XYZ file of C-alpha atoms in Angstrom:
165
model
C -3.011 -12.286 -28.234
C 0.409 -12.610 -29.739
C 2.167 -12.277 -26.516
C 1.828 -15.266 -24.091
C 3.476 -13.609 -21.199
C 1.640 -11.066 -21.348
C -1.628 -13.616 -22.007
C -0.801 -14.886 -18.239
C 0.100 -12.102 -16.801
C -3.331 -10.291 -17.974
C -4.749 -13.597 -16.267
C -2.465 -13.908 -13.096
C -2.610 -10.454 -11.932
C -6.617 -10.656 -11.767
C -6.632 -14.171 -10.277
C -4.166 -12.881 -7.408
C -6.054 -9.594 -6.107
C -9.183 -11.509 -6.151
C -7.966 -14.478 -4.124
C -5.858 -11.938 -1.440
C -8.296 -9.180 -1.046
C -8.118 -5.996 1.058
C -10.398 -5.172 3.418
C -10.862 -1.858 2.230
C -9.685 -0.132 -1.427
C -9.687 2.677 -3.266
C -9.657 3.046 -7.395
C -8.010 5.967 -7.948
C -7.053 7.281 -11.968
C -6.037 3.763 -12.569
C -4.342 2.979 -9.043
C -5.913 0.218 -6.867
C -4.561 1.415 -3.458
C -5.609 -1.401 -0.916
C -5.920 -1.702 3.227
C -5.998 -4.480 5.586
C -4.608 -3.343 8.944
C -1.220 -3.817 7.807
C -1.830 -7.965 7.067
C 0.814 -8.504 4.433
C 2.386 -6.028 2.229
C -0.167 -7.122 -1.015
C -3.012 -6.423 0.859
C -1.620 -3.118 1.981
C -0.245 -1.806 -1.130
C -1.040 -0.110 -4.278
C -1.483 -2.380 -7.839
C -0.800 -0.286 -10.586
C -3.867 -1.198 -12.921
C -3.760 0.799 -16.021
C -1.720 3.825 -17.020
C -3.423 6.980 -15.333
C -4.170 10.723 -16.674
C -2.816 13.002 -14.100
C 0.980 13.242 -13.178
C 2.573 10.351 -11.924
C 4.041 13.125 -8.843
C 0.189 13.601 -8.069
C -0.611 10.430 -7.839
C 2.079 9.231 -5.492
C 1.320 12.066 -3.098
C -2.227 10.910 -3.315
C -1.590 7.362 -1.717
C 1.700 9.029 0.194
C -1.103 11.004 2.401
C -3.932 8.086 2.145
C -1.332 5.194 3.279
C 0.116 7.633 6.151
C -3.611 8.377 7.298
C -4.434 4.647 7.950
C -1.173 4.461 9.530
C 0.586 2.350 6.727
C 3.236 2.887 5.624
C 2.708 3.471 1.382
C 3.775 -0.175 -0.985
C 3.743 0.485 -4.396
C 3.687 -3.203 -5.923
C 5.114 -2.655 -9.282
C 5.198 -5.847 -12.103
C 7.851 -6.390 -15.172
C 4.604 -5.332 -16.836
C 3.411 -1.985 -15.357
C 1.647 0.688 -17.503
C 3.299 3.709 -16.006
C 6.903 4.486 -17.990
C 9.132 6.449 -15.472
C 7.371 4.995 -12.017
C 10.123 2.760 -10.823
C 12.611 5.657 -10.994
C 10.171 9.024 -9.543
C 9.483 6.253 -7.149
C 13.591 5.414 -6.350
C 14.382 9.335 -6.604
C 12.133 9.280 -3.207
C 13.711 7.309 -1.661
C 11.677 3.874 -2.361
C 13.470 0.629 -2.633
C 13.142 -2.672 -4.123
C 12.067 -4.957 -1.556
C 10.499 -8.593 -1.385
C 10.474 -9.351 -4.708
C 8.139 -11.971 -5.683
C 8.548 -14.664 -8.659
C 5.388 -15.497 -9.749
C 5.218 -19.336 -10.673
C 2.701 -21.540 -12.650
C 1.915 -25.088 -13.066
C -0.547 -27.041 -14.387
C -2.472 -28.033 -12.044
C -3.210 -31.431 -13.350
C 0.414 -32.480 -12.029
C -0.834 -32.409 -8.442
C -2.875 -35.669 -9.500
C -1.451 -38.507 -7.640
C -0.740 -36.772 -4.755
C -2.418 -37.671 -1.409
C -5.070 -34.516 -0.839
C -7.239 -33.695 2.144
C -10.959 -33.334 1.788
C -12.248 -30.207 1.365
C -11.708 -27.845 4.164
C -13.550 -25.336 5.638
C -12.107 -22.022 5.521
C -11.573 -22.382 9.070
C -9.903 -25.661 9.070
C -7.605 -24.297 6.306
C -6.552 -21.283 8.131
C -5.596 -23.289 11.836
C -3.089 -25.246 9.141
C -1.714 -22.188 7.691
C -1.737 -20.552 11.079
C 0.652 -23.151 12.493
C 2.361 -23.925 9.461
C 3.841 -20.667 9.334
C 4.015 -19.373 12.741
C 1.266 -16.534 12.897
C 0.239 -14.746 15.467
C -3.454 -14.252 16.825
C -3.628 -11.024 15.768
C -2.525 -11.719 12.022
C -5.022 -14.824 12.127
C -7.625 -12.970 12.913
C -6.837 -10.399 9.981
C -6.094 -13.454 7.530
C -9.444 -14.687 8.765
C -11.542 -11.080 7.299
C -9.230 -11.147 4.254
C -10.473 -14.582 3.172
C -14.406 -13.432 4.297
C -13.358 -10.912 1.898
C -13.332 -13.281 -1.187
C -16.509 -13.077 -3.251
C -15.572 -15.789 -6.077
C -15.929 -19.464 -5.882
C -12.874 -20.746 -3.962
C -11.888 -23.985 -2.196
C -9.443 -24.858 0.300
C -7.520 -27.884 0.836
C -3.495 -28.818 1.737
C -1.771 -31.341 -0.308
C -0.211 -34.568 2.044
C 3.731 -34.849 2.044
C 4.799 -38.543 3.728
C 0.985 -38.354 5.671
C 1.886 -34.498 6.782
């Protein structure tokens, strides 16, 4: 591949939905519209996959209606790298706006070596330090807890040790 960015991106994008899954999802004509209660916006939004075959219009009134039925209301997470020329402005023309953006960031991981690790944790464990690290509620524990049943690939979780914290 001649393109590196797109190289990591092809790997990144992958990587993330299957380490934050939804509790629920739908595939639909290249559209990966996912639920989770409303528990974070990525888990409650729709990835734009691959480039579809019926009219971009159709396809946003398809997850309009699906999001609204559940309650949510409709995220369209859109990359520097998504398939579907014109989305970003049909989607602005309704009113949609730019919001959270998120800058993806890599490192090797290698560069964590040195650095004062716990042991393993338990899934568990892990979450009561997120949980109090950043302030969730019960309610959004217990949701972050069935999101991260919801992972099906090999994972491990750990915190890295700042000054013993």
């Amino acid at each position: 591949m001649d393109d590196p960015a797109l190289h990591l991106t092809l790997r990144i994008e992958p990587a993330s939905l299957n380490a934050w899954p939804a509790l629920h999802q739908v595939l639909h004509d290249g559209w990966l519209l996912r639920f989770c209660g409303g528990f974070t916006k990525r888990a409650n939004s729709v990835s734009i996959i691959t480039r579809g075959s019926t009219p971009l219009a159709e396809r946003i009134d398809f997850c309009e209606s699906l999001y609204r039925h559940q309650g949510l209301a409709p995220v369209f997470r859109l990359t520097d790298r998504c398939p579907e020329p014109g989305l970003d402005d049909l989607l602005a023309a309704r009113g949609y706006a730019h919001i959270d953006p998120t800058d993806v960031l890599t490192a090797d991981a290698t560069a964590l070596a040195g650095r004062p690790m716990t042991d393993e944790l338990g899934r568990d464990a892990w979450l009561e330090h997120y949980s109090r690290l950043s302030g969730s509620p019960e309610q959004a524990r217990r949701l972050h807890g069935l999101l991260l049943s919801g992972i099906r690939l090999p994972c491990r979780f750990g915190v890295v040790l700042d000054a013993g914290e």
